[in-house]
Amino acid sequence: MSTAHTVVEVRDLRKRYRLGVIGGATLGDELKVLLARLRGRPNPLVPLDGGMDAQREGEHFWALRGVSFDVQEGEILGIIGKNGAGKSTLLKLLSRITTPTEGTARMKGRVSSLLEVGTGFNPELTGRENIYLNGAVLGMDRSEIDRKLDEIIAFSGIKHHIDTPTKRYSSGMKVRLGFAVAAHLEPEIMIIDEVLAVGDAEFQRKCLGKMKDVAESGRTVLFVSHNMVSVKSLCDRVIWLKDGKVHMDGPTEEVVHTYLGSYTTMRSRVIWDEEAPGVPELKLREVRLDGLPADGVITTSDAFQVHVRFENLGFGEGEVVPAIHLLNGDDVVVMGSSVRDSLEPTTRFMVGTHEVCCTIPGDLLNVGEYRILVQFAHQGKVVLREAGTVAFEVHSTKRQGAWFGQRVGVVRPKLEWAVLG
Amino acid sequence: MNAGSTGARRTEGDWSIVIRPEQPWWRLDLKEFWRYRDLLVLLVRRDIVAQYKQTVLGPLWHVIQPLTTTFTFAFIFGKAAGLSPPDLPPVLFYMSGIVAWNYFAGVINRTSKTFVGNANLMSKVYFPRLVVPASMAVSSLVSYLIQLGTFLIIYGYYFFQGNDGWGPSPWLFALPALVALMALLGLGSGILVSSMTTKYRDLGFLVGFGVQMLMYASPVIMPLDRLSRIPWLLTLFKLNPMTPVIEATRAVFFGYPIDWGGLTYSAGVTVGVMLIGLMTFHRVERSFADIV
């Protein structure tokens, strides 16, 4: 088939959820709501805090606010966006797990959706029995499974344990078996939710290869992911969902790049004029990031600097020691460092304005959000501590060999290795 | 861009899946249900196999429970209270009622947990939701057949020991129709309850208890003629749609006359419950994933 031909048509899809208590938890609550409605009073069960969210409307929340797009046959479409942007809602609607409040979506051909691998596995049944059950749940019929059974078992790589109840499987084995079944579905349209983030490197490569095969055989894939690495290596086109709407739709490179650069969590410069944090003798004036990559997107291999400008108004005696703490998204202090690390012990910051600069090396921080806390000590006592300074996010856009997931650990330095024998 | 081409194909026939807000409940997609028949078979198998793994007695439990109940009832209600009919061994009288009731109660109790018990599966993948309660009605049938077999053995034993004029009626061959009636009545009530329990969990607790109460308002415990002196109680019993089914079950085994009027009433209630059940089930299956 050479000419493009639309196989998925989504038109003005909207989904509204009720906030807070969904319906009455008990019949009594439901009666209260009914009574209030009859008297023309507001629903007594809706929480009263008035959020000013764009997606919020009274007691309802619009998870999707008019999403439209087309997908052509054979296209691999990536769907990205922050948590709460509507990705999972869109997936659930297209998978027919729930229904839209307004709008339509139409699809041509057999559709399989994989929101999870191994859905419906029963721990008491053997691997083989679960292949049949899982296959049937995903829409395969018995003869189809019979035909593909050997291939599925071979792909999963757990041939020796195939007649063991799955409750004795490790979680990795369950995932392998689940993906093996899913990979042998033959739908015209496949909807996938980040299943690639599991399994070991070798298995991921196998899965990715299988997905490429699926795509090359002319099938259409809708792939929802947080992982820009896999989106970049798989998709031709990307849709970026933001606040329940399509924010951007275009070629993968372009959309992913804009997406990564758009983070509002990035705060690369903070300046104080009045009400500067500090004590009468010492004021913090400015904290900023410097030496960032031209596009403003920090990746794990980039080095950059943290500048701290401060004013000593009255500490004449004794030394002032500036330091920074790096906190990650979980507020764990990843590390701390003071000027004592590398400056001459004789360096003094006398009365006046000073600026110090600390370099954070590349290949040190792992993917995630970070913020910097600035601290000053005077004669061994902390005199100033300011947490509301710069914040940034470290991204991964490059593949680490065969590995598509995130590296483990709070930090990810590249260490020296040697072969000794 | 390609508005022209999509415009030309506005006919619904071209699209295999159309997702829209409203779907009338009577558009029950039986073709799709049929496509998923393998899933139904596998769910039945899963129920049966998974139930007995790591049990010592396995399917014997199907026999132990009704036998124990039968002997208890035969002793308390039959011997002590003298409620069972004089011309019939109490064990046969009670077991015939209990086996039938167990099937009906089993179907209601199990299908009423359709949504709550399969939330994980249903919030992850699409398939016609009705496959789940239907598979439960079928897997309960296995238990029923084992119990029926046990009953037939005991029945045969008493029959050839000599009987006081009781014996199978020519209508015995219609027993499957009675089973189908019970299955549909149980299934209809079960899906109705399961749809309502997604919103009101209270109902879940009520089901087991309610079904038990319903049994005491049925001829499982005593023949209807024992009630002729208390007309309001008799009316109450007759309102129970299971009453004619239990009566008919005994009628075909022991050669009593069949109450056709009663059976017609049961069938009517079954159709009504089934329709209301399907209607609410359809409403809930479309929004269920948003609630749990």
XYZ file of C-alpha atoms in Angstrom:
713
model
C 0.000 0.000 0.000
C 1.754 3.120 -1.165
C -0.793 5.858 -0.664
C -1.419 6.981 2.870
C -4.692 5.875 4.261
C -6.215 6.875 7.543
C -6.744 4.026 9.986
C -7.343 5.997 13.159
C -9.488 9.080 13.178
C -9.928 10.915 16.468
C -12.318 13.852 16.471
C -12.751 16.316 19.310
C -12.432 13.669 21.983
C -13.346 14.901 25.454
C -13.418 13.127 28.755
C -14.828 14.479 31.965
C -14.268 12.940 35.366
C -16.105 13.850 38.513
C -13.887 15.221 41.195
C -13.596 13.978 44.723
C -16.227 11.529 45.786
C -17.547 9.690 42.768
C -21.241 9.306 43.310
C -22.235 8.429 46.813
C -20.078 5.908 48.586
C -23.219 4.636 50.201
C -26.902 4.926 49.473
C -27.162 7.473 52.269
C -24.704 9.813 50.568
C -26.529 9.426 47.307
C -29.764 10.476 49.034
C -28.059 13.584 50.434
C -26.936 14.551 46.929
C -30.417 13.960 45.548
C -32.011 16.057 48.312
C -29.556 18.895 47.753
C -30.271 18.822 44.035
C -34.030 18.934 44.613
C -33.636 21.994 46.809
C -31.314 23.596 44.270
C -28.298 23.516 46.567
C -24.760 22.546 45.581
C -23.592 18.976 45.906
C -22.587 18.556 49.563
C -20.003 15.916 48.768
C -17.784 18.007 46.528
C -14.669 19.300 48.246
C -14.726 23.073 48.529
C -11.152 24.045 47.693
C -11.361 26.010 44.476
C -8.441 25.038 42.291
C -7.855 27.336 39.330
C -6.810 24.530 37.061
C -7.513 24.953 33.357
C -8.919 21.445 33.245
C -11.182 21.957 36.229
C -14.774 23.032 35.949
C -16.931 23.067 39.056
C -17.137 19.533 40.368
C -15.730 18.108 37.145
C -12.315 17.669 35.695
C -11.703 17.532 31.976
C -8.882 15.077 31.411
C -9.200 15.557 27.654
C -10.471 18.793 26.202
C -10.964 18.209 22.511
C -8.279 15.989 21.058
C -8.235 15.393 17.303
C -5.720 13.652 15.119
C -5.417 11.119 12.327
C -3.015 8.242 12.067
C -2.039 6.792 8.724
C -1.562 3.135 8.067
C 1.901 1.950 9.063
C 2.719 5.023 11.084
C 4.358 4.766 14.514
C 2.937 7.603 16.530
C 4.438 8.582 19.851
C 2.258 10.270 22.471
C 4.137 12.245 25.099
C 3.264 14.676 27.850
C 3.648 15.240 31.556
C 1.674 13.285 34.132
C -1.936 14.425 34.093
C -1.758 15.744 30.533
C -4.306 13.152 29.435
C -2.095 10.432 27.963
C -3.517 7.585 29.977
C -7.058 8.824 29.481
C -6.529 8.883 25.728
C -5.117 5.369 25.877
C -8.048 4.114 27.911
C -10.526 5.638 25.495
C -8.839 4.205 22.428
C -8.537 0.832 24.164
C -12.270 0.930 24.933
C -11.747 0.540 28.646
C -13.796 3.629 29.244
C -15.945 5.857 27.054
C -15.599 9.492 26.000
C -17.875 12.216 27.337
C -17.947 13.814 23.892
C -16.382 13.221 20.517
C -15.640 10.114 18.516
C -12.742 7.891 17.613
C -12.869 5.464 14.749
C -10.447 2.751 13.863
C -10.024 0.351 11.025
C -8.988 -3.216 11.585
C -8.180 -5.291 14.610
C -6.940 -3.273 17.550
C -4.894 -4.622 20.448
C -3.921 -2.551 23.364
C -1.181 -3.307 25.778
C -1.499 -1.197 28.847
C 0.232 -3.811 30.899
C 1.938 -7.076 30.073
C 0.564 -10.300 31.421
C -2.941 -8.955 32.050
C -5.126 -11.640 33.552
C -2.318 -14.019 34.462
C -3.518 -16.397 37.101
C -0.766 -17.341 39.551
C -2.104 -20.870 40.003
C -1.961 -21.701 36.309
C 1.169 -22.758 34.493
C 3.021 -20.592 32.013
C 1.520 -22.533 29.151
C -2.043 -22.203 30.498
C -1.476 -18.502 31.046
C -0.339 -18.046 27.454
C -3.753 -19.263 26.366
C -5.613 -17.165 28.921
C -3.638 -13.997 28.252
C -3.868 -14.516 24.499
C -7.626 -14.887 24.701
C -7.927 -11.802 26.900
C -6.022 -9.884 24.243
C -8.341 -11.162 21.534
C -6.557 -14.136 19.995
C -8.537 -17.270 19.324
C -7.468 -20.730 20.275
C -6.285 -21.905 16.897
C -4.155 -18.803 16.538
C -2.503 -19.444 19.893
C -2.028 -23.137 19.053
C -0.238 -22.087 15.899
C 2.058 -19.606 17.615
C 2.631 -21.447 20.898
C 6.138 -22.707 20.135
C 7.200 -19.348 18.830
C 5.843 -17.577 21.905
C 7.605 -19.971 24.263
C 10.858 -19.572 22.351
C 10.572 -15.791 22.376
C 9.946 -15.662 26.113
C 13.142 -17.607 26.775
C 11.614 -19.581 29.668
C 11.060 -22.877 27.942
C 12.171 -24.935 30.937
C 9.634 -23.387 33.278
C 6.683 -23.284 30.932
C 4.784 -25.956 32.863
C 5.437 -24.396 36.260
C 2.700 -22.291 37.898
C 3.430 -18.628 37.286
C 3.315 -17.872 40.996
C 6.781 -19.386 41.139
C 8.060 -17.053 38.428
C 10.207 -14.040 39.124
C 8.655 -10.742 38.086
C 11.091 -10.603 35.178
C 9.917 -13.980 33.912
C 6.281 -12.885 34.071
C 7.081 -9.794 32.062
C 8.930 -11.846 29.451
C 6.062 -14.245 29.111
C 3.546 -11.402 28.950
C 5.467 -9.560 26.302
C 6.031 -12.726 24.319
C 2.274 -13.229 24.062
C 1.682 -9.579 23.199
C 4.411 -9.573 20.593
C 2.677 -12.342 18.715
C -0.617 -10.571 18.400
C -1.310 -9.639 14.838
C -3.473 -6.574 15.064
C -3.591 -3.919 12.385
C -3.371 -1.293 15.096
C -1.414 -1.680 18.289
C -1.695 0.642 21.267
C 1.217 0.386 23.681
C 1.943 1.965 27.031
C 5.604 2.086 28.070
C 6.051 -1.639 28.378
C 9.605 -1.282 27.214
C 10.718 0.093 30.525
C 10.912 -3.425 31.918
C 13.134 -6.421 31.532
C 16.857 -6.583 31.028
C 18.816 -5.025 28.188
C 18.862 -8.113 26.028
C 15.130 -8.581 26.352
C 14.480 -4.916 25.641
C 16.466 -5.166 22.449
C 14.394 -8.167 21.473
C 11.167 -6.288 22.183
C 12.293 -3.256 20.268
C 13.289 -5.395 17.325
C 9.902 -7.052 17.435
C 8.173 -3.687 17.483
C 10.195 -2.516 14.509
C 9.127 -5.692 12.672
C 5.526 -4.963 13.580
C 5.852 -1.480 12.159
C 7.628 -2.607 9.007
C 4.921 -5.118 8.285
C 2.635 -2.158 7.689
C 0.917 -2.144 11.035
C 0.143 1.003 12.919
C 1.460 1.631 16.416
C 0.383 4.200 18.988
C 3.071 4.381 21.611
C 2.662 6.293 24.848
C 5.802 6.937 26.795
C 7.729 9.090 29.206
C 10.961 7.733 27.898
C 12.258 10.068 25.216
C 14.955 7.581 24.318
C 12.519 4.940 23.201
C 10.190 7.495 21.604
C 13.080 8.804 19.555
C 14.263 5.418 18.447
C 10.786 4.142 17.538
C 8.445 6.868 16.373
C 8.063 8.711 13.099
C 5.720 11.295 14.466
C 4.904 12.556 17.944
C 1.888 14.161 19.546
C 2.512 16.201 22.656
C -0.459 16.385 24.985
C -0.687 19.269 27.393
C -3.622 20.091 29.692
C -5.842 17.673 27.829
C -5.172 19.093 24.376
C -2.820 18.405 21.506
C -0.105 20.980 22.130
C 2.123 19.978 19.260
C 1.976 17.396 16.506
C 4.861 16.789 14.146
C 8.076 14.961 13.350
C 9.660 13.213 16.344
C 12.898 15.234 16.543
C 11.089 18.536 16.490
C 8.410 17.724 19.039
C 10.691 15.911 21.476
C 13.163 18.749 21.360
C 10.574 21.432 22.034
C 9.049 19.263 24.735
C 12.308 18.791 26.591
C 13.128 22.488 26.373
C 9.778 23.612 27.692
C 10.034 22.595 31.282
C 8.731 25.132 33.678
C 10.628 23.464 36.481
C 13.750 25.035 35.007
C 14.714 28.134 36.977
C 18.183 29.059 35.891
C 18.483 32.428 37.617
C 17.240 33.948 40.856
C 18.126 37.540 41.837
C 17.185 39.343 45.046
C 17.150 43.097 45.407
C 15.103 43.774 48.489
C 14.257 41.149 51.051
C 17.316 39.202 50.120
C 17.697 36.104 52.261
C 20.283 36.333 54.980
C 21.227 37.964 58.250
C 22.046 41.663 58.732
C 25.728 40.915 58.205
C 25.325 38.733 55.094
C 22.889 38.795 52.150
C 22.464 36.367 49.270
C 22.123 38.353 46.028
C 21.987 35.964 43.128
C 22.154 32.308 42.190
C 22.292 31.275 38.535
C 23.247 28.420 36.269
C 25.840 29.095 33.619
C 27.519 27.251 30.794
C 24.284 25.460 29.859
C 23.977 23.835 26.428
C 22.747 26.242 23.742
C 19.259 24.740 23.646
C 18.912 24.930 27.413
C 18.341 21.174 27.712
C 20.716 19.617 30.225
C 21.532 16.024 29.442
C 23.407 13.624 31.657
C 26.721 14.223 29.931
C 26.642 18.038 30.179
C 28.775 19.976 32.642
C 27.605 23.377 33.858
C 28.292 25.943 36.556
C 26.415 27.265 39.537
C 27.207 30.908 40.335
C 26.510 32.371 43.758
C 26.756 36.133 44.333
C 26.535 37.464 47.893
C 27.301 40.549 49.905
C 29.199 40.620 53.173
C 27.826 43.589 55.106
C 29.372 43.097 58.484
C 31.311 39.870 59.073
C 34.740 41.437 59.512
C 36.276 38.809 61.732
C 36.458 35.129 60.824
C 35.837 33.462 57.541
C 32.622 33.163 55.526
C 32.254 29.807 53.785
C 29.720 29.474 50.945
C 28.429 26.000 50.101
C 25.790 24.410 47.933
C 23.654 21.321 48.453
C 22.169 19.524 45.507
C 18.719 18.043 46.201
C 16.894 15.694 43.867
C 13.164 15.424 43.147
C 12.663 13.292 46.246
C 14.406 15.983 48.335
C 17.307 13.685 48.979
C 20.557 15.592 49.365
C 22.610 14.130 46.543
C 25.757 15.934 47.603
C 27.101 19.014 49.265
C 30.174 21.025 48.511
C 31.795 24.166 49.904
C 34.515 26.454 48.653
C 36.841 24.596 51.021
C 36.845 21.711 48.555
C 39.185 23.418 46.166
C 39.839 27.072 46.977
C 42.995 28.119 48.812
C 42.400 27.906 52.582
C 43.615 31.495 52.764
C 40.754 32.790 50.551
C 38.717 35.302 52.541
C 35.441 36.996 51.618
C 35.822 40.361 53.375
C 33.132 43.066 53.515
C 31.882 43.721 49.961
C 30.231 41.769 47.112
C 31.644 38.466 45.939
C 30.761 35.863 43.342
C 31.823 32.227 43.473
C 31.342 29.559 40.879
C 31.174 25.799 41.207
C 31.300 23.379 38.293
C 29.020 20.361 38.259
C 30.770 17.859 36.009
C 29.087 15.923 33.223
C 28.388 12.220 33.653
C 27.556 12.632 37.280
C 23.849 13.322 37.798
C 21.188 10.831 36.912
C 18.027 11.731 35.000
C 15.608 13.735 37.124
C 14.726 17.033 38.732
C 17.143 18.850 40.977
C 17.324 22.042 42.972
C 20.126 23.822 44.707
C 20.221 24.936 48.284
C 22.763 27.614 49.181
C 24.297 27.761 52.619
C 26.796 30.030 54.347
C 28.796 29.328 57.462
C 30.552 31.833 59.620
C 33.020 30.639 62.249
C 31.688 27.133 61.938
C 28.010 28.109 62.385
C 25.401 28.106 59.633
C 24.207 31.703 59.298
C 22.224 31.503 56.067
C 20.388 28.725 54.338
C 18.255 29.337 51.268
C 16.379 26.529 49.527
C 14.446 28.616 47.007
C 17.151 29.078 44.427
C 17.758 27.547 41.025
C 16.183 24.316 39.822
C 16.751 22.253 36.741
C 16.060 18.928 35.128
C 18.544 16.471 33.709
C 17.429 14.543 30.647
C 18.603 11.522 28.827
C 18.306 11.622 25.082
C 21.121 9.318 24.189
C 21.036 5.592 24.285
C 23.383 3.802 26.648
C 24.458 0.900 24.501
C 21.589 -1.497 24.389
C 19.932 -0.126 27.490
C 16.771 1.916 27.062
C 15.784 2.441 30.625
C 17.120 4.786 33.203
C 20.342 3.891 34.903
C 19.931 2.944 38.518
C 21.222 5.090 41.320
C 20.982 8.618 42.587
C 24.047 9.518 40.556
C 25.446 7.920 37.423
C 29.146 8.716 37.218
C 31.218 6.995 34.594
C 33.732 5.007 36.569
C 37.071 3.615 35.591
C 37.160 -0.093 34.956
C 40.111 -2.294 34.202
C 40.553 -5.887 33.182
C 42.935 -7.644 35.526
C 43.018 -11.126 34.108
C -5.745 17.675 4.843
C -7.567 14.557 3.845
C -10.986 15.829 4.777
C -12.133 14.964 1.289
C -11.240 11.343 1.545
C -12.670 10.914 5.037
C -15.758 12.803 3.928
C -16.243 10.338 1.155
C -16.048 7.475 3.630
C -18.446 8.791 6.175
C -20.292 5.508 6.161
C -19.863 3.695 9.394
C -19.398 0.369 7.675
C -15.852 1.176 6.744
C -14.713 1.571 10.324
C -14.426 -1.577 12.340
C -14.449 0.197 15.699
C -16.390 3.334 16.478
C -15.952 4.857 19.905
C -18.612 7.340 20.884
C -20.199 8.593 24.109
C -23.546 6.825 23.909
C -24.321 3.348 22.830
C -27.922 2.163 23.161
C -28.094 -0.757 25.554
C -30.074 -2.984 23.251
C -27.211 -3.025 20.797
C -25.824 -6.024 22.542
C -23.059 -7.140 20.252
C -23.666 -10.878 20.123
C -21.310 -11.301 17.196
C -18.490 -9.895 19.236
C -19.483 -12.031 22.199
C -19.233 -15.065 19.940
C -15.791 -14.007 18.734
C -14.620 -14.148 22.322
C -16.021 -17.645 22.984
C -12.489 -18.992 23.447
C -11.996 -16.522 26.245
C -15.187 -17.786 27.849
C -13.956 -21.366 27.680
C -10.579 -20.392 29.120
C -12.136 -18.395 31.949
C -14.268 -21.408 32.827
C -11.163 -23.578 32.823
C -9.281 -21.064 34.911
C -12.076 -21.032 37.485
C -12.197 -24.788 37.732
C -8.475 -25.460 37.705
C -7.417 -22.599 39.947
C -10.084 -23.458 42.494
C -8.649 -26.870 43.306
C -4.929 -26.375 43.025
C -3.429 -26.940 46.441
C -6.545 -28.503 47.907
C -6.406 -32.083 49.150
C -9.956 -33.119 48.392
C -10.347 -31.058 45.209
C -13.737 -31.455 43.527
C -14.939 -33.626 46.402
C -15.834 -30.389 48.146
C -18.702 -30.052 45.697
C -20.183 -33.187 47.184
C -19.327 -32.709 50.847
C -21.124 -29.389 51.217
C -24.549 -30.411 49.826
C -24.442 -33.779 51.574
C -23.760 -32.162 54.928
C -26.530 -29.630 54.365
C -28.895 -32.355 53.229
C -28.351 -34.481 56.324
C -28.632 -31.467 58.586
C -31.884 -30.354 56.972
C -33.252 -33.907 56.866
C -32.563 -34.232 60.553
C -33.728 -30.808 61.780
C -36.559 -29.969 59.395
C -37.484 -33.496 58.399
C -37.170 -35.667 61.506
C -37.348 -33.116 64.312
C -39.839 -30.657 62.854
C -41.626 -33.142 60.599
C -41.818 -30.755 57.674
C -40.855 -33.091 54.827
C -43.624 -34.940 52.967
C -44.485 -38.341 54.517
C -44.363 -40.340 51.296
C -40.746 -39.448 50.431
C -37.378 -40.174 52.083
C -36.367 -36.820 53.657
C -32.845 -37.124 52.246
C -34.196 -37.166 48.685
C -36.641 -34.373 49.359
C -33.978 -32.069 50.784
C -31.181 -32.957 48.450
C -33.267 -32.359 45.324
C -34.036 -28.853 46.581
C -30.561 -28.094 47.865
C -28.759 -29.140 44.690
C -30.982 -26.924 42.563
C -30.773 -24.045 45.020
C -26.984 -24.319 45.222
C -26.679 -23.774 41.533
C -28.886 -20.699 41.549
C -27.206 -19.281 44.657
C -23.743 -20.059 43.249
C -24.466 -18.189 40.044
C -25.822 -15.122 41.867
C -23.055 -15.037 44.442
C -20.301 -15.365 41.907
C -21.629 -13.138 39.125
C -22.431 -10.417 41.627
C -18.670 -9.980 42.016
C -18.075 -9.552 38.289
C -16.837 -5.976 38.421
C -15.404 -5.746 41.869
C -13.557 -9.063 41.562
C -12.162 -8.453 38.090
C -11.383 -4.748 38.394
C -7.738 -5.300 37.610
C -8.403 -7.183 34.403
C -11.175 -4.899 33.241
C -9.278 -1.686 33.785
C -6.442 -2.907 31.594
C -7.933 -4.558 28.588
C -11.081 -4.531 26.514
C -13.235 -7.565 25.870
C -17.012 -7.963 26.013
C -17.563 -7.698 29.766
C -20.494 -10.069 29.666
C -18.039 -12.907 29.000
C -17.041 -12.832 32.668
C -20.446 -13.447 34.327
C -21.376 -15.862 31.541
C -18.228 -17.883 32.251
C -19.148 -17.948 35.935
C -22.600 -19.326 35.178
C -20.958 -22.040 33.101
C -18.270 -22.940 35.614
C -20.910 -23.202 38.355
C -22.567 -25.741 36.119
C -19.668 -28.123 36.680
C -20.308 -28.066 40.383
C -24.019 -28.554 39.711
C -23.408 -31.591 37.519
C -21.220 -33.230 40.154
C -23.908 -32.622 42.777
C -26.609 -33.841 40.435
C -24.627 -37.022 39.811
C -24.352 -37.621 43.549
C -28.053 -37.012 43.922
C -28.853 -39.463 41.124
C -26.851 -42.188 42.845
C -28.735 -41.702 46.106
C -31.999 -41.374 44.170
C -31.333 -44.649 42.369
C -30.530 -46.374 45.637
C -33.813 -45.327 47.274
C -35.791 -46.025 44.107
C -34.660 -49.609 43.849
C -35.005 -50.123 47.613
C -38.717 -49.845 46.949
C -40.777 -46.693 46.879
C -44.207 -45.563 47.966
C -45.424 -44.737 44.510
C -42.943 -41.970 43.646
C -40.779 -42.110 40.536
C -39.500 -40.043 37.632
C -42.047 -38.191 35.552
C -41.878 -38.259 31.759
C -40.880 -34.582 32.022
C -37.509 -35.552 33.489
C -35.950 -34.993 30.057
C -36.911 -31.299 30.426
C -34.591 -30.879 33.423
C -32.021 -28.958 31.307
C -34.699 -26.349 30.620
C -35.138 -25.854 34.369
C -31.378 -25.552 34.768
C -31.312 -22.953 31.990
C -34.079 -21.033 33.733
C -32.097 -21.026 36.994
C -28.939 -20.017 35.184
C -30.630 -17.065 33.516
C -32.413 -15.963 36.682
C -29.155 -16.182 38.642
C -27.167 -14.485 35.905
C -29.697 -11.679 35.483
C -29.849 -10.965 39.221
C -26.081 -11.350 39.507
C -25.206 -8.829 36.813
C -27.819 -6.439 38.182
C -26.236 -6.641 41.632
C -22.698 -6.484 40.257
C -23.534 -3.313 38.345
C -24.933 -1.739 41.469
C -22.059 -2.814 43.732
C -19.591 -0.765 41.694
C -21.271 2.274 43.207
C -22.644 0.936 46.453
C -20.338 -1.566 48.049
C -22.963 -2.165 50.753
C -24.881 -4.345 48.347
C -21.982 -6.761 48.128
C -22.464 -7.691 51.760
C -26.191 -7.987 51.311
C -26.079 -10.512 48.484
C -24.896 -13.587 50.371
C -27.273 -12.841 53.203
C -30.167 -11.983 50.886
C -29.808 -15.183 48.891
C -29.815 -17.156 52.133
C -33.030 -15.424 53.247
C -34.567 -16.129 49.865
C -33.907 -19.819 50.368
C -35.999 -19.842 53.526
C -38.812 -18.332 51.468
C -38.670 -21.220 49.010
C -39.835 -24.855 49.151
C -36.257 -26.032 49.784
C -37.181 -26.380 53.477
C -40.761 -27.625 53.222
C -43.388 -28.499 50.636
C -45.810 -25.691 49.827
C -48.843 -27.605 51.142
C -47.486 -27.206 54.697
C -48.253 -23.518 54.282
C -51.889 -23.824 53.267
C -53.001 -22.710 56.738
C -51.005 -19.460 56.551
C -52.168 -17.858 53.283
C -49.954 -14.724 53.475
C -46.840 -16.822 53.910
C -47.903 -19.008 51.020
C -48.285 -15.906 48.842
C -44.844 -14.736 49.918
C -43.342 -18.087 48.944
C -45.119 -18.001 45.632
C -43.719 -14.569 44.853
C -40.225 -16.035 45.005
C -39.420 -16.823 41.361
C -37.329 -19.797 42.476
C -40.340 -21.474 44.158
C -41.865 -22.862 40.935
C -38.415 -23.983 39.740
C -37.732 -25.982 42.913
C -41.268 -27.388 42.802
C -40.862 -28.367 39.162
C -37.493 -29.992 39.858
C -39.134 -32.204 42.476
C -42.124 -32.764 40.215
C -39.954 -34.273 37.466
C -38.023 -36.482 39.896
C -40.926 -37.702 41.989
C -43.746 -37.661 39.434
C -45.818 -34.823 40.914
C -47.986 -32.658 38.668
C -46.190 -29.645 37.203
C -47.391 -26.144 38.048
C -47.259 -24.541 34.600
C -48.690 -21.259 35.801
C -45.904 -20.935 38.346
C -43.252 -21.735 35.784
C -44.665 -19.110 33.444
C -44.402 -16.589 36.269
C -40.749 -17.614 36.850
C -39.953 -17.308 33.178
C -41.558 -13.864 33.087
C -39.566 -12.671 36.097
C -36.407 -14.129 34.547
C -36.915 -12.225 31.314
C -37.623 -9.031 33.248
C -34.610 -9.388 35.546
C -32.392 -10.284 32.616
C -33.457 -7.192 30.651
C -32.984 -4.838 33.584
C -29.713 -6.585 34.394
C -28.387 -6.204 30.849
C -29.444 -2.571 30.785
C -27.654 -1.618 33.994
C -24.699 -3.838 33.169
C -24.285 -2.087 29.858
C -24.409 1.324 31.516
C -21.857 0.340 34.108
C -19.419 -1.487 31.830
C -18.912 1.725 29.891
C -18.029 3.889 32.852
C -16.805 1.276 35.280
C -13.102 2.007 34.773
C -13.673 5.596 35.955
C -15.187 4.539 39.260
C -12.901 1.874 40.655
